[in-house]
C-alpha cells in the first residue's frame, strides 16, 4: 500500500465477541489505510463491522468484545500499545468520534453549550470561563447553527434531530482533531437535513484541514463526498478504490451486487438485482472467502482460502480470487 | 439405548396410527422446548436463583408430603425400637402432648426439641409448612385471576372504565397490606379461614396495577395494530396478543409474593388473628415460644427461621426468574458470562 | 375511464397536544388531503419524517378516525361501515408496517401468525396447513419455517412473513408503510422485487409510503409529495424526477445523494434552507414559504390549492397560477 502520508493505518485487525452462543468473529483481518486530508468512506451493510472497526481504533470495544490481534497506527504510533492515560488524551483531542444517534450522545439535563464547554475543559487546563464560552459560541457558528448566542443556552430537547447532530459535531471538533470519524452521522435524519449536515462537515474539513472517515451504508453519500472508499463485508475490507473508479467499474462481486441492488433515480428500472442469500452468521462464518456462498463466480479456491487484499491497479485494491494476477 | 427406545415408541405410535400426529406435535413445540431449555440454562447459571429454587422446592415437598415424611420417620423409629437400638418408643406427632419432655432440648429423637406441653416441635414445624403452603397457594391463585382480568380491561379500554377500576384499587393500595389484612381478619373473627380471606382481599389490587401498567405499554406494540388491521376482535387481541406478552412479570410477582404471603400469614397468626391453636402454624409457634425465649430459644427461633428461609427462597427465585423470563436480560447474561 | 378504487376527500387529522391533561394545541398531522388511487396502481407517497404519511395510511384503513373528511372505498365511505361490511373491508384492505421487528407477535409461531387472518375471516380452504405453506413459498420461505418464532428470523425474513400475512386474505388494496426502510439494500431489493411481482400476479393496488425518493420512484406509477400534512405535488413517477414543479420537490431532489459520483457532484444544487416547521403551528399561507427561494408576498398570506397545471400534473404553488 502506498505510504504517502498516512494518518491512520489498520493492520490485520481481529476483534471477537465472546458470547454465550459462541465466539462472534466480528472483525476478521481488516487492513485499511487513511491518507492525511482525505475523506475516506467506509461502506457496508448493517452488521458488517464498520462501527466495531472504528471503535477498535479508539479502543472502545464494549465487553464481551476484545481486540484479538492487529495494529492501529495513528501518526506512526501503535494505539493498541499505548497506556490508557495516553489513549485518553488522543480520544476527543486528536481523534473525534461522532455516533449515529445524536439523542443518546447528549445529556438532557445540561444546556447544549455547557456540554460543548465540558469537552473543552476536559482536555485543556487553565482556560478562562469567558474564553471557553466565546469558543463555544463560535463553534456553534462553525457548524452553522443559526442564532448561536441564544442556542447555546438551550437544552437538547429544544433542538430538532438535525440541530442536535450539529451540537454533537461541535463537541467533536472542539479540540480541532486531526481525524474525525463520523459513524452514520445522517442515518437518523431526513435528506434535506442530511444535506445540511454534509455541508457542515465538508465546510469544516476545508477550514480545519481535518481528515475524515465517513462510515455509512448509503452509497449515494459515498458518491457525493468521499475521495476514497473501502467496502466492507462480514468483517473484512473487500475492495478499496477511489470513488470514481469504484462506481464506474466495481471489481469485487459484492460491490457489483450492491450497486445493482439499489434503485437509481437516474435510471428506469423494472427489476432490481438482489444479492442472493443473507449475510453469514459470524459465529460460524463460511470458510475461505466469506462472500462465496452468495457469489455466482465462486470456485473451489474461494471455499478454501481467504483472499488477501491486493493492489491490482494503481490505487485499486480487491480481495477476491477472480483477480489473481498469476 | 435412548435412541432405540425412541425408535420403538415411534414404531408403536405408527402402528396405532398416531405417528404423524405425534411428530407434527413435536415439530410444533420444538421452538417452545428450545426456549425452555434456554431459560433452564440461564437459571442454572445464577447460583442465587438455584438456591432459591431449591428452597422453594423443599417448601413445596414439605408442604405436600409432610405427613408422609413424618410417617416414614415414625416407621424408622419403630423399626429401630423393635431392633432394640433405641430404648424409647417414640411417635412424632404434632398434636400429641407429653410425647417428650416439656421444653426439651433438641436431641436425636426430637430434632427441634419440644414445647411447653411436650409436643414434638419437629413434627409441628413440618406440619406448619402445609398450612403456609395452603394459605399462599390459595391467596395467590385467588388474587391473580381478578387482577389479570381487571388489569387487562382497565389498561386496554382506558377511559372511564380504567378510571373507575383504578380508583377502587387505589383505595385498597392506600393502606399498608398488613394493617388492612389485620382489620379485615379482626372483623371476620380470628381463624385460618379469615386470615386467608383477609389476605386475598388485600392481594388482588397489586396485580391489577401491575397488569394495567404492562398492558398500557404492550397495546402500543405494532403487532397489536397489525392484528386490528386484520380484523381481530378486541377480546382475542387481549387474550392472544397482549396477555402472553405481559405474563412474565406476573409470574415474577407471584413468585415473590409467595414469600410475602407466608410472612404476612405468620404475622397475622403471631398477633392471634390467624390459625388458632392447636393448629401448628409457624407464626403462632413463634409467638408461643416467646414466653420461653430465655429457657428454650430454639422454640421460637426454628419456626422463625422456617418463615425466613421460605421468604428468602421465593425472593431469590423471583429475582432469578425476572432475569430468565426477560429475553433481553437473558441475552445480556449470556454475554456477560461468556468465556474469555 | 374506470372509477378509482379509493378516493380521499379533504381528509384532516389533528392530534391534541396535552400538557398536564390540558390540551394546549393540535398537531396538524394530516391537514386537508385529497387524491384518488386507481385499481392496480401503485400510488407513492414521499415526504420527510413527521409529514403525516403514516397517519394518512392509517386513516385510509380506518385504524384512526379522521377529524374531518372522508375516504371512499369502492363507492362507500369506510367510516360508515359496520359489522359484516367492516369485517369485509378489513379483509380487502391491508397494511405492511415499517418495522418488521415489532410487527410480529413474539409469542406466536409463524403458523399461528399466518392462520390468524384465516381464522378471523373464516376463509374456507380445504387444507389450512397446505395453504399456509403455499403462502410461505410465495414469499420465498418454506415449510421448515412453519413452527418457528419471529425472533429466529432476520429482518428481511420477518418482513416476508408480514407480507405473507397480508397475502393470506388476498386483499385488493395494501398500504406499504416504509416496508424496507429497516432493511439493508440487498434485502430491500429482494422485497421490492417481490412486491412488484405479487402486484402483477394478483392485481394489487398499493399505497407505497417511503421517505426514500429512489425507492418510491422504482415502485410507483404516480407519486404524491407530502409536506407538513399537505400534499404539495402529484405527478407520474418519471415526470416528477425529470421535471419537479414544486420548489420543495426540487429541493428534495437536489438534496438526494445519487450513487453516481460524476452526476451527483455536477448536478445543480438548491441548498436546503431552514428547517421543517412545527406541525402544531404551521406557517400561514403556503407552508413552505419560509424556506422557499421563490417566495412572494402572496405565498405568506394565501394557501395555494392543489391544481392541475399540466395534463396529469398537480401542484400546490402560486408560481404556477
Ligand atoms: N456487544 C456485542 N456482542 C456480540 N456481538 C457484537 C456486539 N457488538 C457487535 N457485535 C457483532 O459485531 C458485528 C459488527 O457490528 P457493527 O460493527 O456494529 O456493525 P455495523 O457495520 O453495522 O456498524 C455484528 O454483526 C455483531 O454480530
Ligand atoms: N398517535 C399520535 N398522537 C399524537 N401525535 C401523533 C400521533 N401519531 C402521529 N402523530 C404526529 O403526527 C405527525 C405526523 O406523523 P406521522 O404520520 O407518523 O408522519 P410520517 O409517517 O410521515 O413520519 C407527527 O408530528 C407526529 O408526531
Ligand atoms: Mg454501526
Ligand atoms: Mg411513518
mmCIF file of C-alpha atoms in Angstrom, chain C residues 37-210:
data_model
loop_
_atom_site.group_PDB
_atom_site.id
_atom_site.type_symbol
_atom_site.label_atom_id
_atom_site.label_comp_id
_atom_site.label_asym_id
_atom_site.label_seq_id
_atom_site.Cartn_x
_atom_site.Cartn_y
_atom_site.Cartn_z
ATOM 1 C CA UNK C 37 -55.961 5.772 -6.383
ATOM 2 C CA UNK C 38 -56.865 3.691 -9.413
ATOM 3 C CA UNK C 39 -57.287 -0.041 -9.356
ATOM 4 C CA UNK C 40 -53.992 -1.852 -9.951
ATOM 5 C CA UNK C 41 -51.960 1.276 -9.431
ATOM 6 C CA UNK C 42 -49.056 1.895 -7.072
ATOM 7 C CA UNK C 43 -49.504 5.303 -5.586
ATOM 8 C CA UNK C 44 -46.305 6.541 -3.977
ATOM 9 C CA UNK C 45 -46.260 8.888 -1.015
ATOM 10 C CA UNK C 46 -42.988 10.623 -0.138
ATOM 11 C CA UNK C 47 -42.164 13.179 2.472
ATOM 12 C CA UNK C 48 -39.831 13.744 5.358
ATOM 13 C CA UNK C 49 -40.485 12.119 8.716
ATOM 14 C CA UNK C 50 -43.358 13.720 10.567
ATOM 15 C CA UNK C 51 -45.035 14.948 7.397
ATOM 16 C CA UNK C 52 -48.064 12.743 8.112
ATOM 17 C CA UNK C 53 -47.550 9.797 5.776
ATOM 18 C CA UNK C 54 -48.207 7.068 8.332
ATOM 19 C CA UNK C 55 -51.194 8.911 9.744
ATOM 20 C CA UNK C 56 -52.666 9.184 6.266
ATOM 21 C CA UNK C 57 -52.100 5.473 5.643
ATOM 22 C CA UNK C 58 -53.744 4.542 8.929
ATOM 23 C CA UNK C 59 -56.710 6.795 8.223
ATOM 24 C CA UNK C 60 -57.242 5.124 4.883
ATOM 25 C CA UNK C 61 -57.580 1.769 6.618
ATOM 26 C CA UNK C 62 -59.779 3.159 9.377
ATOM 27 C CA UNK C 63 -57.174 2.431 12.013
ATOM 28 C CA UNK C 64 -57.735 6.041 13.070
ATOM 29 C CA UNK C 65 -60.832 8.170 12.873
ATOM 30 C CA UNK C 66 -60.405 11.447 10.995
ATOM 31 C CA UNK C 67 -61.087 14.869 12.422
ATOM 32 C CA UNK C 68 -62.978 15.580 9.221
ATOM 33 C CA UNK C 69 -63.112 14.457 5.616
ATOM 34 C CA UNK C 70 -63.807 11.077 4.128
ATOM 35 C CA UNK C 71 -62.285 8.026 2.492
ATOM 36 C CA UNK C 72 -64.441 6.377 -0.141
ATOM 37 C CA UNK C 73 -63.573 2.805 -0.986
ATOM 38 C CA UNK C 74 -65.357 1.170 -3.902
ATOM 39 C CA UNK C 75 -68.020 3.840 -3.715
ATOM 40 C CA UNK C 76 -68.659 3.527 0.048
ATOM 41 C CA UNK C 77 -67.389 5.711 2.875
ATOM 42 C CA UNK C 78 -65.246 3.437 5.042
ATOM 43 C CA UNK C 79 -66.181 5.311 8.183
ATOM 44 C CA UNK C 80 -69.818 4.336 7.759
ATOM 45 C CA UNK C 81 -69.136 0.605 7.509
ATOM 46 C CA UNK C 82 -70.341 -1.578 10.348
ATOM 47 C CA UNK C 83 -70.390 -5.222 11.372
ATOM 48 C CA UNK C 84 -70.014 -7.599 8.448
ATOM 49 C CA UNK C 85 -69.216 -4.834 5.994
ATOM 50 C CA UNK C 86 -66.425 -3.531 8.179
ATOM 51 C CA UNK C 87 -65.028 -7.030 8.512
ATOM 52 C CA UNK C 88 -65.134 -7.429 4.735
ATOM 53 C CA UNK C 89 -63.254 -4.131 4.398
ATOM 54 C CA UNK C 90 -60.648 -5.361 6.861
ATOM 55 C CA UNK C 91 -60.168 -8.370 4.612
ATOM 56 C CA UNK C 92 -59.808 -6.348 1.453
ATOM 57 C CA UNK C 93 -57.574 -3.559 2.697
ATOM 58 C CA UNK C 94 -54.342 -4.437 4.439
ATOM 59 C CA UNK C 95 -51.163 -2.862 5.744
ATOM 60 C CA UNK C 96 -47.495 -3.823 5.980
ATOM 61 C CA UNK C 97 -45.716 -1.889 8.686
ATOM 62 C CA UNK C 98 -42.359 -0.224 8.638
ATOM 63 C CA UNK C 99 -40.652 -2.151 11.390
ATOM 64 C CA UNK C 100 -40.692 -5.917 10.859
ATOM 65 C CA UNK C 101 -39.011 -6.357 14.238
ATOM 66 C CA UNK C 102 -42.106 -5.276 16.142
ATOM 67 C CA UNK C 103 -44.966 -6.082 13.803
ATOM 68 C CA UNK C 104 -44.999 -9.809 14.576
ATOM 69 C CA UNK C 105 -46.165 -11.095 17.944
ATOM 70 C CA UNK C 106 -43.056 -12.622 19.547
ATOM 71 C CA UNK C 107 -45.120 -15.270 21.346
ATOM 72 C CA UNK C 108 -46.736 -16.757 18.259
ATOM 73 C CA UNK C 109 -45.243 -19.231 15.817
ATOM 74 C CA UNK C 110 -45.317 -18.424 12.123
ATOM 75 C CA UNK C 111 -48.097 -20.969 11.746
ATOM 76 C CA UNK C 112 -50.219 -19.152 14.336
ATOM 77 C CA UNK C 113 -49.434 -15.762 12.845
ATOM 78 C CA UNK C 114 -50.479 -16.845 9.373
ATOM 79 C CA UNK C 115 -53.537 -18.787 10.456
ATOM 80 C CA UNK C 116 -54.932 -15.838 12.408
ATOM 81 C CA UNK C 117 -56.317 -13.940 9.391
ATOM 82 C CA UNK C 118 -57.748 -17.180 8.020
ATOM 83 C CA UNK C 119 -59.477 -17.983 11.298
ATOM 84 C CA UNK C 120 -60.761 -14.486 11.868
ATOM 85 C CA UNK C 121 -62.350 -14.266 8.440
ATOM 86 C CA UNK C 122 -63.363 -17.930 8.394
ATOM 87 C CA UNK C 123 -61.873 -18.328 4.957
ATOM 88 C CA UNK C 124 -62.859 -21.709 3.629
ATOM 89 C CA UNK C 125 -59.938 -23.680 2.343
ATOM 90 C CA UNK C 126 -59.613 -27.458 2.147
ATOM 91 C CA UNK C 127 -56.281 -27.709 3.968
ATOM 92 C CA UNK C 128 -55.155 -24.845 6.124
ATOM 93 C CA UNK C 129 -51.649 -26.141 6.653
ATOM 94 C CA UNK C 130 -51.077 -26.594 2.958
ATOM 95 C CA UNK C 131 -52.456 -23.110 2.266
ATOM 96 C CA UNK C 132 -50.042 -21.588 4.782
ATOM 97 C CA UNK C 133 -47.098 -23.469 3.362
ATOM 98 C CA UNK C 134 -48.031 -22.143 -0.066
ATOM 99 C CA UNK C 135 -48.154 -18.612 1.309
ATOM 100 C CA UNK C 136 -44.698 -19.063 2.766
ATOM 101 C CA UNK C 137 -43.431 -20.342 -0.551
ATOM 102 C CA UNK C 138 -44.906 -17.321 -2.325
ATOM 103 C CA UNK C 139 -42.738 -15.054 -0.195
ATOM 104 C CA UNK C 140 -39.650 -17.212 -0.529
ATOM 105 C CA UNK C 141 -39.800 -19.142 2.730
ATOM 106 C CA UNK C 142 -40.672 -22.779 3.246
ATOM 107 C CA UNK C 143 -42.363 -25.477 5.262
ATOM 108 C CA UNK C 144 -39.384 -25.751 7.605
ATOM 109 C CA UNK C 145 -40.169 -22.280 8.950
ATOM 110 C CA UNK C 146 -43.708 -23.135 9.952
ATOM 111 C CA UNK C 147 -43.236 -23.657 13.651
ATOM 112 C CA UNK C 148 -40.566 -21.106 14.329
ATOM 113 C CA UNK C 149 -40.895 -17.933 16.329
ATOM 114 C CA UNK C 150 -40.262 -14.465 14.848
ATOM 115 C CA UNK C 151 -37.024 -13.967 16.756
ATOM 116 C CA UNK C 152 -35.481 -16.826 14.788
ATOM 117 C CA UNK C 153 -35.698 -14.810 11.571
ATOM 118 C CA UNK C 154 -33.697 -11.972 10.088
ATOM 119 C CA UNK C 155 -35.313 -8.595 9.441
ATOM 120 C CA UNK C 156 -35.883 -9.345 5.770
ATOM 121 C CA UNK C 157 -37.461 -12.706 6.532
ATOM 122 C CA UNK C 158 -39.741 -11.099 9.105
ATOM 123 C CA UNK C 159 -40.922 -8.614 6.548
ATOM 124 C CA UNK C 160 -41.652 -11.508 4.190
ATOM 125 C CA UNK C 161 -43.754 -13.098 6.893
ATOM 126 C CA UNK C 162 -45.629 -9.842 7.415
ATOM 127 C CA UNK C 163 -46.291 -9.763 3.676
ATOM 128 C CA UNK C 164 -47.449 -13.387 3.727
ATOM 129 C CA UNK C 165 -49.896 -12.471 6.493
ATOM 130 C CA UNK C 166 -51.355 -9.830 4.221
ATOM 131 C CA UNK C 167 -51.451 -12.204 1.241
ATOM 132 C CA UNK C 168 -53.405 -14.760 3.263
ATOM 133 C CA UNK C 169 -56.502 -12.615 2.785
ATOM 134 C CA UNK C 170 -55.934 -11.867 -0.911
ATOM 135 C CA UNK C 171 -56.591 -8.166 -0.354
ATOM 136 C CA UNK C 172 -57.306 -5.689 -3.123
ATOM 137 C CA UNK C 173 -55.553 -2.782 -1.521
ATOM 138 C CA UNK C 174 -52.426 -2.704 0.619
ATOM 139 C CA UNK C 175 -50.747 0.165 2.396
ATOM 140 C CA UNK C 176 -46.999 -0.442 2.405
ATOM 141 C CA UNK C 177 -45.668 1.861 5.104
ATOM 142 C CA UNK C 178 -41.914 2.085 4.502
ATOM 143 C CA UNK C 179 -41.714 -1.691 4.150
ATOM 144 C CA UNK C 180 -37.980 -1.706 3.502
ATOM 145 C CA UNK C 181 -36.566 1.198 5.451
ATOM 146 C CA UNK C 182 -35.439 -1.059 8.296
ATOM 147 C CA UNK C 183 -33.690 -3.391 5.876
ATOM 148 C CA UNK C 184 -30.350 -3.471 4.118
ATOM 149 C CA UNK C 185 -30.117 -2.714 0.430
ATOM 150 C CA UNK C 186 -29.508 -6.265 -0.738
ATOM 151 C CA UNK C 187 -32.564 -7.441 1.197
ATOM 152 C CA UNK C 188 -34.558 -4.392 0.164
ATOM 153 C CA UNK C 189 -34.069 -5.369 -3.467
ATOM 154 C CA UNK C 190 -35.497 -8.821 -2.802
ATOM 155 C CA UNK C 191 -38.567 -7.427 -1.059
ATOM 156 C CA UNK C 192 -39.230 -4.696 -3.615
ATOM 157 C CA UNK C 193 -38.977 -7.148 -6.500
ATOM 158 C CA UNK C 194 -41.310 -9.498 -4.702
ATOM 159 C CA UNK C 195 -43.880 -6.777 -4.086
ATOM 160 C CA UNK C 196 -43.826 -5.879 -7.765
ATOM 161 C CA UNK C 197 -44.218 -9.481 -8.830
ATOM 162 C CA UNK C 198 -47.087 -10.013 -6.417
ATOM 163 C CA UNK C 199 -48.781 -6.960 -7.806
ATOM 164 C CA UNK C 200 -48.655 -8.149 -11.374
ATOM 165 C CA UNK C 201 -49.760 -11.617 -10.299
ATOM 166 C CA UNK C 202 -52.668 -10.639 -8.049
ATOM 167 C CA UNK C 203 -53.555 -7.190 -9.443
ATOM 168 C CA UNK C 204 -52.966 -5.477 -6.129
ATOM 169 C CA UNK C 205 -53.387 -1.772 -5.556
ATOM 170 C CA UNK C 206 -50.675 -0.274 -3.380
ATOM 171 C CA UNK C 207 -50.204 2.876 -1.403
ATOM 172 C CA UNK C 208 -46.437 2.876 -1.148
ATOM 173 C CA UNK C 209 -45.121 5.132 1.623
ATOM 174 C CA UNK C 210 -41.445 5.977 1.909
#
